[in-house]
Tab-separated table of C-alpha atoms in Angstrom:
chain	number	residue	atom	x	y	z
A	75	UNK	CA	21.782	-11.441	21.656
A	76	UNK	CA	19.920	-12.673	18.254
A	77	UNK	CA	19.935	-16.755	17.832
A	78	UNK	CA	21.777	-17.653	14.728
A	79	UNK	CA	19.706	-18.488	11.936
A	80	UNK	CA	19.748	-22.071	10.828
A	81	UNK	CA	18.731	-22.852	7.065
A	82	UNK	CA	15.309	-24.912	7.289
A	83	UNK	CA	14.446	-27.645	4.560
A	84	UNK	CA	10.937	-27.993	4.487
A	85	UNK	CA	8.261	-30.810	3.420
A	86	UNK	CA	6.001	-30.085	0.627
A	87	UNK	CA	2.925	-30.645	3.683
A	88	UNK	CA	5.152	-28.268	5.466
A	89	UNK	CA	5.493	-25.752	2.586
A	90	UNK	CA	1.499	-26.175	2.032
A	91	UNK	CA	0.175	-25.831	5.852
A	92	UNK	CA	2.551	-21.949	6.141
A	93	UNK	CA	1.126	-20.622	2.905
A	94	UNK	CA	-2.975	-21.577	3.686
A	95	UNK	CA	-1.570	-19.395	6.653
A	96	UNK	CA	-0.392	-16.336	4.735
A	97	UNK	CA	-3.556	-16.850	2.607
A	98	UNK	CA	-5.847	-17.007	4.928
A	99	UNK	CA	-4.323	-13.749	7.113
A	100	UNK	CA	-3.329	-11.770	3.815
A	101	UNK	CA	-5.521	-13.357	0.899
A	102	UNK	CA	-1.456	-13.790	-1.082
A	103	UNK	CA	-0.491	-16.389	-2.922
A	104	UNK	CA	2.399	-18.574	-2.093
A	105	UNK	CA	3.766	-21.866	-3.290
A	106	UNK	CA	6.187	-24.195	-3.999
A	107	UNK	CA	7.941	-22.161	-6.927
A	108	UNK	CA	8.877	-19.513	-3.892
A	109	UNK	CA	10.461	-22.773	-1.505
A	110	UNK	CA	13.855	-20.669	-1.195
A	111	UNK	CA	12.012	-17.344	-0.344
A	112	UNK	CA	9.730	-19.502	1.720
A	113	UNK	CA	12.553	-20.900	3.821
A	114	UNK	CA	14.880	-18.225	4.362
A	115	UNK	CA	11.981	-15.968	5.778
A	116	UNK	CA	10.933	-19.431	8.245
A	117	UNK	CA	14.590	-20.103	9.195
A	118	UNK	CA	14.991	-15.775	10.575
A	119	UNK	CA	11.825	-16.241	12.566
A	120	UNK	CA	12.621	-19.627	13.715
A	121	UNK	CA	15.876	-18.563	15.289
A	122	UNK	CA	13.752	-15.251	16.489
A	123	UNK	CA	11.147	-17.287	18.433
A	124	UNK	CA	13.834	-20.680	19.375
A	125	UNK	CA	11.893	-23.080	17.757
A	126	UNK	CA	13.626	-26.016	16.947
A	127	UNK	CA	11.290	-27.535	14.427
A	128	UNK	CA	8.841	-26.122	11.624
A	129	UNK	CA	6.504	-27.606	13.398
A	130	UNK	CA	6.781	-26.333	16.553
A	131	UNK	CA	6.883	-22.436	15.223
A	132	UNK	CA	4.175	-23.247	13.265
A	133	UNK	CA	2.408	-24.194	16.314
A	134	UNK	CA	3.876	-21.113	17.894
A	135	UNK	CA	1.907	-19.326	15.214
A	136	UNK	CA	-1.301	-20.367	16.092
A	137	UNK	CA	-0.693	-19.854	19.563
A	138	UNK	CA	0.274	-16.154	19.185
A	139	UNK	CA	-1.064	-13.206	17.439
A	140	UNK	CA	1.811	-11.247	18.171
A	141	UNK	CA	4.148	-13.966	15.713
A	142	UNK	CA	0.999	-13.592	13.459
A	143	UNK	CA	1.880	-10.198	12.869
A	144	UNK	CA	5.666	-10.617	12.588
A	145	UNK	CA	5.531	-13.321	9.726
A	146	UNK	CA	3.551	-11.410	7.596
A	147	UNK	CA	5.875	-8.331	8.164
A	148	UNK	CA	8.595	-10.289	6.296
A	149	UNK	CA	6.227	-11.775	3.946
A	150	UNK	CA	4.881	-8.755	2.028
A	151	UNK	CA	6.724	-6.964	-0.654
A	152	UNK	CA	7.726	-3.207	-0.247
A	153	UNK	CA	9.524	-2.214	-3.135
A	154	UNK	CA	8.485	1.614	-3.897
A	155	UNK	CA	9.251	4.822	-4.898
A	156	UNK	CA	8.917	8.404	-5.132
A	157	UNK	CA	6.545	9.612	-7.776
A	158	UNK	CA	5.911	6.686	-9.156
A	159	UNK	CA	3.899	5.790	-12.019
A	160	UNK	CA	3.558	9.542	-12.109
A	161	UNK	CA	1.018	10.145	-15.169
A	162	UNK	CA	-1.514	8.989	-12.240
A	163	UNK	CA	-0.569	11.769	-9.728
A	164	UNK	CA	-0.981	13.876	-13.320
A	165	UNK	CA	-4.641	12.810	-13.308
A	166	UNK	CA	-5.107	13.247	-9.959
A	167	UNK	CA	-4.250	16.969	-10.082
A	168	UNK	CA	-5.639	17.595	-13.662
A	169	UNK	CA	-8.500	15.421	-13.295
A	170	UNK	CA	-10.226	13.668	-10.861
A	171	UNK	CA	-9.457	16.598	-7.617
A	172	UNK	CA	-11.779	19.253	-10.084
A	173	UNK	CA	-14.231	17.139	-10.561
A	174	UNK	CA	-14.591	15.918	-6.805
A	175	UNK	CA	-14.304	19.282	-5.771
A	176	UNK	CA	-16.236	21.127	-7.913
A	177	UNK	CA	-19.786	20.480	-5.808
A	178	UNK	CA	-18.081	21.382	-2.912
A	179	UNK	CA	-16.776	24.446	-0.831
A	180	UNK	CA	-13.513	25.307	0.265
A	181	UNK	CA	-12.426	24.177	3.600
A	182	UNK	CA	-14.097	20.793	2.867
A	183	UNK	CA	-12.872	17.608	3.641
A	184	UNK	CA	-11.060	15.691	0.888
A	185	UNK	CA	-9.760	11.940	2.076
A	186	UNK	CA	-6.866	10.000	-0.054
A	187	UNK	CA	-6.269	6.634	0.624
A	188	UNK	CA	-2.850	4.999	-0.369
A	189	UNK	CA	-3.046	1.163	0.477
A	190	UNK	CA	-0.198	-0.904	0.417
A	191	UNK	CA	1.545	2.669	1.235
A	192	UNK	CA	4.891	0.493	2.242
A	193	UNK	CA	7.622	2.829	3.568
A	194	UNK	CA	5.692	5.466	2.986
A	195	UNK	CA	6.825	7.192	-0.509
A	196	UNK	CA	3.122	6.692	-2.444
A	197	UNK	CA	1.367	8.658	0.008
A	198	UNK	CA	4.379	11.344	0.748
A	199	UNK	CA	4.099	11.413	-2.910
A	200	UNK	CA	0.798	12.591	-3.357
A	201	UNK	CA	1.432	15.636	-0.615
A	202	UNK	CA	4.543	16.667	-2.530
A	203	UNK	CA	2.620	16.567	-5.872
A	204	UNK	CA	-0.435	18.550	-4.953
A	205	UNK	CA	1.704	20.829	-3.212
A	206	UNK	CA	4.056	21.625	-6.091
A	207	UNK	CA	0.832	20.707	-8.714
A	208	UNK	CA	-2.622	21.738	-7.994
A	209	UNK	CA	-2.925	25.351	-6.966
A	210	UNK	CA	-6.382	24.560	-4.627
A	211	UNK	CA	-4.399	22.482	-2.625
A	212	UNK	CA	-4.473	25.065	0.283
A	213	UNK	CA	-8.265	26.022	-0.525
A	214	UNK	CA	-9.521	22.585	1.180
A	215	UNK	CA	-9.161	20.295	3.743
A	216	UNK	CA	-6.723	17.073	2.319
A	217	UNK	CA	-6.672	14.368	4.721
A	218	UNK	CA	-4.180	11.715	3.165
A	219	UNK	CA	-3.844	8.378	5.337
A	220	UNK	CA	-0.847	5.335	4.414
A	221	UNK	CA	-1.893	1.737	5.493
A	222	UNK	CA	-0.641	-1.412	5.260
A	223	UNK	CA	-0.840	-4.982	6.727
A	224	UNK	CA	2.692	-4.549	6.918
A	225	UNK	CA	3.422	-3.168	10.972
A	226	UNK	CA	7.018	-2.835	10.460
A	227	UNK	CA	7.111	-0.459	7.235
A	228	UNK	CA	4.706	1.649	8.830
A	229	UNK	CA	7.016	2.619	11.484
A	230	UNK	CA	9.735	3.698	8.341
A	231	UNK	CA	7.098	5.321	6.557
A	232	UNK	CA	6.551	7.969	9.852
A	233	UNK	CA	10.262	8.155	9.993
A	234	UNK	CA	10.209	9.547	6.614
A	235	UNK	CA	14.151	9.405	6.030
A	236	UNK	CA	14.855	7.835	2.311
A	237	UNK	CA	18.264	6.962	0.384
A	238	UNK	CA	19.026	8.072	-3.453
A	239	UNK	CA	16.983	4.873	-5.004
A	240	UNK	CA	13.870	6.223	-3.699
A	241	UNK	CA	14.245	9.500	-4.463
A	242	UNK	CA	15.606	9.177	-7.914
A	243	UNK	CA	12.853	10.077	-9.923
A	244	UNK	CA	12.196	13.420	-7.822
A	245	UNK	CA	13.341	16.834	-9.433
A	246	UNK	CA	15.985	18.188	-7.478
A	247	UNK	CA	14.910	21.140	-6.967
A	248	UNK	CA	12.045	19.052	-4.943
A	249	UNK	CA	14.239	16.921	-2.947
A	250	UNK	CA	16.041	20.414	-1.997
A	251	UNK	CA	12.846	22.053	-1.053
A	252	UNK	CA	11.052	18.999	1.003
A	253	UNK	CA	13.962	16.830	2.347
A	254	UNK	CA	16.429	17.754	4.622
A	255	UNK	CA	19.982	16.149	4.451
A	256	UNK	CA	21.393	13.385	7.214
A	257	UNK	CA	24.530	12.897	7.401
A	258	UNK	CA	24.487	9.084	6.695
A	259	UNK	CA	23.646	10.398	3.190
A	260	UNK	CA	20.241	9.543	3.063
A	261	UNK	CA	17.089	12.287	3.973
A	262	UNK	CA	14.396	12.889	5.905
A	263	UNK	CA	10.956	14.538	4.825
A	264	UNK	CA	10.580	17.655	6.314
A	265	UNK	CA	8.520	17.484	9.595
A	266	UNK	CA	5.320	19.409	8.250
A	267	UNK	CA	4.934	16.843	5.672
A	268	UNK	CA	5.698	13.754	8.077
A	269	UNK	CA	2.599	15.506	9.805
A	270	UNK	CA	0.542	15.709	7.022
A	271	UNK	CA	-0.022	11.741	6.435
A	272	UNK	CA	-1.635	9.249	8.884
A	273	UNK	CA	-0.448	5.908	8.859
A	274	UNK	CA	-2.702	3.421	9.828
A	275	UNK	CA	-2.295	-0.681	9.855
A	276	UNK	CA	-5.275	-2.165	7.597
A	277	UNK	CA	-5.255	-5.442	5.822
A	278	UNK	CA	-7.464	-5.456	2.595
A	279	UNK	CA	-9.062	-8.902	2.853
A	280	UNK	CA	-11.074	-7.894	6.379
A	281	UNK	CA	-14.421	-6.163	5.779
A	282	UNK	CA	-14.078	-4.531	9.418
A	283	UNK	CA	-9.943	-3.424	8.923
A	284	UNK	CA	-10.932	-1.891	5.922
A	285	UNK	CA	-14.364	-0.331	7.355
A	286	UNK	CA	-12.394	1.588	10.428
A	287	UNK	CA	-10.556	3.498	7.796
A	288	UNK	CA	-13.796	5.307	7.057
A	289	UNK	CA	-14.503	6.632	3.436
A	290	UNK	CA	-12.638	8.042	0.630
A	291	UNK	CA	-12.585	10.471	-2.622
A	292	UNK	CA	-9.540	8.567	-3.934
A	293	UNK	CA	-8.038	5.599	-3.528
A	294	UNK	CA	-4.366	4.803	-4.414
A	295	UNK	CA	-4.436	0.834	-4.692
A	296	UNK	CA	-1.763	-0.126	-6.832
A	297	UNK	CA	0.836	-3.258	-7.590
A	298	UNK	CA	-0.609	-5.569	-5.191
A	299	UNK	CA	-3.978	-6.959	-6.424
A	300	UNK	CA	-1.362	-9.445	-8.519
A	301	UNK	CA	-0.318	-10.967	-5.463
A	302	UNK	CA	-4.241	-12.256	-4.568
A	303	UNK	CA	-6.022	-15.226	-6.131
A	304	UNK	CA	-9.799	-14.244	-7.939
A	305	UNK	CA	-11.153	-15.635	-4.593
A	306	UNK	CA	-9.193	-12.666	-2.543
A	307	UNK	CA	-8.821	-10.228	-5.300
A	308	UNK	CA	-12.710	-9.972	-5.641
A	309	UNK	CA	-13.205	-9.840	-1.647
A	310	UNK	CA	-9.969	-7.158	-1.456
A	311	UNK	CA	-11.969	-5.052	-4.071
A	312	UNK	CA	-15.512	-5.664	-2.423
A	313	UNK	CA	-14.233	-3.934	0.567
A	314	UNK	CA	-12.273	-1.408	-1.557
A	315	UNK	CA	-15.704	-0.024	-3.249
A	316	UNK	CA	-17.209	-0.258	0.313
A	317	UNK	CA	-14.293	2.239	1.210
A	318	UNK	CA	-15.008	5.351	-1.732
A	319	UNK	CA	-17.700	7.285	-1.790
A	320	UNK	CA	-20.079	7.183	-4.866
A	321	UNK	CA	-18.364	8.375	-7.431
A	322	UNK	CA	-15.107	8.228	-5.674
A	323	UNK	CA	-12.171	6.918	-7.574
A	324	UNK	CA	-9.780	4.179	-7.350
A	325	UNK	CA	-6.308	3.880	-9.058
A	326	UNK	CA	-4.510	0.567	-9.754
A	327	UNK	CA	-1.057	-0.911	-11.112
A	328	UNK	CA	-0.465	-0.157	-14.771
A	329	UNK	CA	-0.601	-4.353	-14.818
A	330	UNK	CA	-3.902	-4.744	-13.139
A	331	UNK	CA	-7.602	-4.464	-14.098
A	332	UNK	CA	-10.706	-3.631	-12.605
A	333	UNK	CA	-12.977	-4.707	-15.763
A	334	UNK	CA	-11.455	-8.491	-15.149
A	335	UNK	CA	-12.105	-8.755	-11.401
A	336	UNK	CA	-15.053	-6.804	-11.092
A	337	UNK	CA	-18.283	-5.114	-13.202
A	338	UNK	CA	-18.935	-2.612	-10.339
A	339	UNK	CA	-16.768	-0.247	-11.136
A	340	UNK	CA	-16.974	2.550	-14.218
A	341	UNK	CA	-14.019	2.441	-16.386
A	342	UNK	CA	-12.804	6.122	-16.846
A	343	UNK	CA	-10.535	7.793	-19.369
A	344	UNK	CA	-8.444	10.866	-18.605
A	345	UNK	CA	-6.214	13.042	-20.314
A	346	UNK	CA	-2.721	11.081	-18.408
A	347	UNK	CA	-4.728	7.731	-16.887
A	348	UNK	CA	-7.097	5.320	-16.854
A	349	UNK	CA	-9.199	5.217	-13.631
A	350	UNK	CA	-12.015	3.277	-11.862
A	351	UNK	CA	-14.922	5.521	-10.578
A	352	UNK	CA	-17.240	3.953	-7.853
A	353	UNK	CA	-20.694	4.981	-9.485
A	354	UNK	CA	-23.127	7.135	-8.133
A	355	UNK	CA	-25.673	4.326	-8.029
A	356	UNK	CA	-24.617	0.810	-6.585
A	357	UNK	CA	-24.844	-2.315	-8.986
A	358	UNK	CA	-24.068	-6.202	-8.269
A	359	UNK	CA	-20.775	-7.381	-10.041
């Protein structure tokens, strides 16, 4: 049986010591302007764990790697959905899949990264589109992989079912061909596609989380560089590069950009986006 959740007030120290926590697991920013959001989220795992006191989860916390995990779960933001900001998965059929495949032959490996991939819909999103988009998608080898520091959404994301919301931008004739009905209304991805993405835990701050990955042509990182400080948003993107191969290619939120956090990257303009290109030869910035 769950505890019952008791409504926490806490102390400004209080409010202070949780979020150098979150910052220092998950490079986000949190403060006093998010008390409310703050405390609800403290009070469920309070009553999850029986501590009586802030002080005493907090404690907990430190203690166990295990709670580590589950506060950050409820800490991240997941909103998502399919095909979104779609002039990107435009570019990447139009655009930047020629010219990374162009020097190679067919069978070879192509990897896509989408990090935060949340529940899962950026990443299904980019099968669905190459399938229904780019007519080589058959000719080589595309390895997509979803991460996210998030545990919890990654267990959704291989479940692949999804209500209207998140499939409301999708042609129907789309949702008919790729997502089966359930009969609680929602859908599920059809099982060759659940297949056809690797989901993978990796947090964006840690050199070595990000390293295990392995390397990429593309990189979907978009919507949560605004979350980071420039301490963490320059360390996140540090490991990013690290990630793509030269001249691999990273994609961001239509809010955030490269040229202000970092001189590394090449600023390129396509046809349907603007993209960041890992250059061919490395440079300090």
């Amino acid at each position: 049986m769950s505890r019952a959740r008791k409504e926490q007030v806490l102390t400004a120290d209080d409010i202070r010591r949780l979020c150098a926590l979150l910052y220092r697991h998950t490079g986000m920013i949190f403060g006093e302007s998010k008390r409310y959001y703050i405390e609800r989220r403290v009070a469920d795992r309070m009553a999850a764990t029986g501590a009586q006191t802030f002080p005493a989860y907090l404690a907990h916390v430190e203690a166990d790697g295990g709670e580590v995990e589950h506060l950050i779960n409820i800490f991240t933001v997941n909103e998502t959905y399919f095909y979104r900001e779609e002039h990107q998965l435009s570019c990447l059929s139009r655009s930047i899949l020629p010219a990374i495949v162009q020097n190679r032959k067919p069978g070879d490996l192509v990897r896509i990264w989408s990090v935060p991939c949340s529940t899962g819909e950026e990443p299904y999103s980019i099968a669905v589109w190459l399938l229904e988009n780019w007519p080589l998608v058959d000719a080589y080898h595309i390895e997509i992989i979803g991460s996210d520091i998030d545990t919890r959404v990654l267990l959704e994301a291989q479940d692949g079912n999804y209500g209207e919301r998140a499939l409301a931008r999708l042609p129907q004739e789309v949702i008919e061909r790729y997502f089966e009905p359930l009969r609680d209304g929602k859908r599920r991805l059809i099982q060759d596609l659940r297949e056809s993405v690797k989901f993978t835990a990796a947090n964006l701050i840690n050199p070595a989380s990000v390293a295990a990955q392995g390397k990429f042509d593309v990189i979907f990182c978009r919507n949560v560089l605004i979350y980071f400080d420039d301490a963490s948003r320059l360390m996140a993107v540090n490991n990013l590069y690290d990630a793509l191969h030269p001249e691999g290619y990273i994609c961001l939120g239509h809010t955030e950009s490269m040229t202000r956090i970092s001189k590394r990257f090449d600023l390129r303009r396509f046809e349907d986006a603007i993209i960041y290109q890992r250059p061919g030869k490395d440079r300090d910035g």
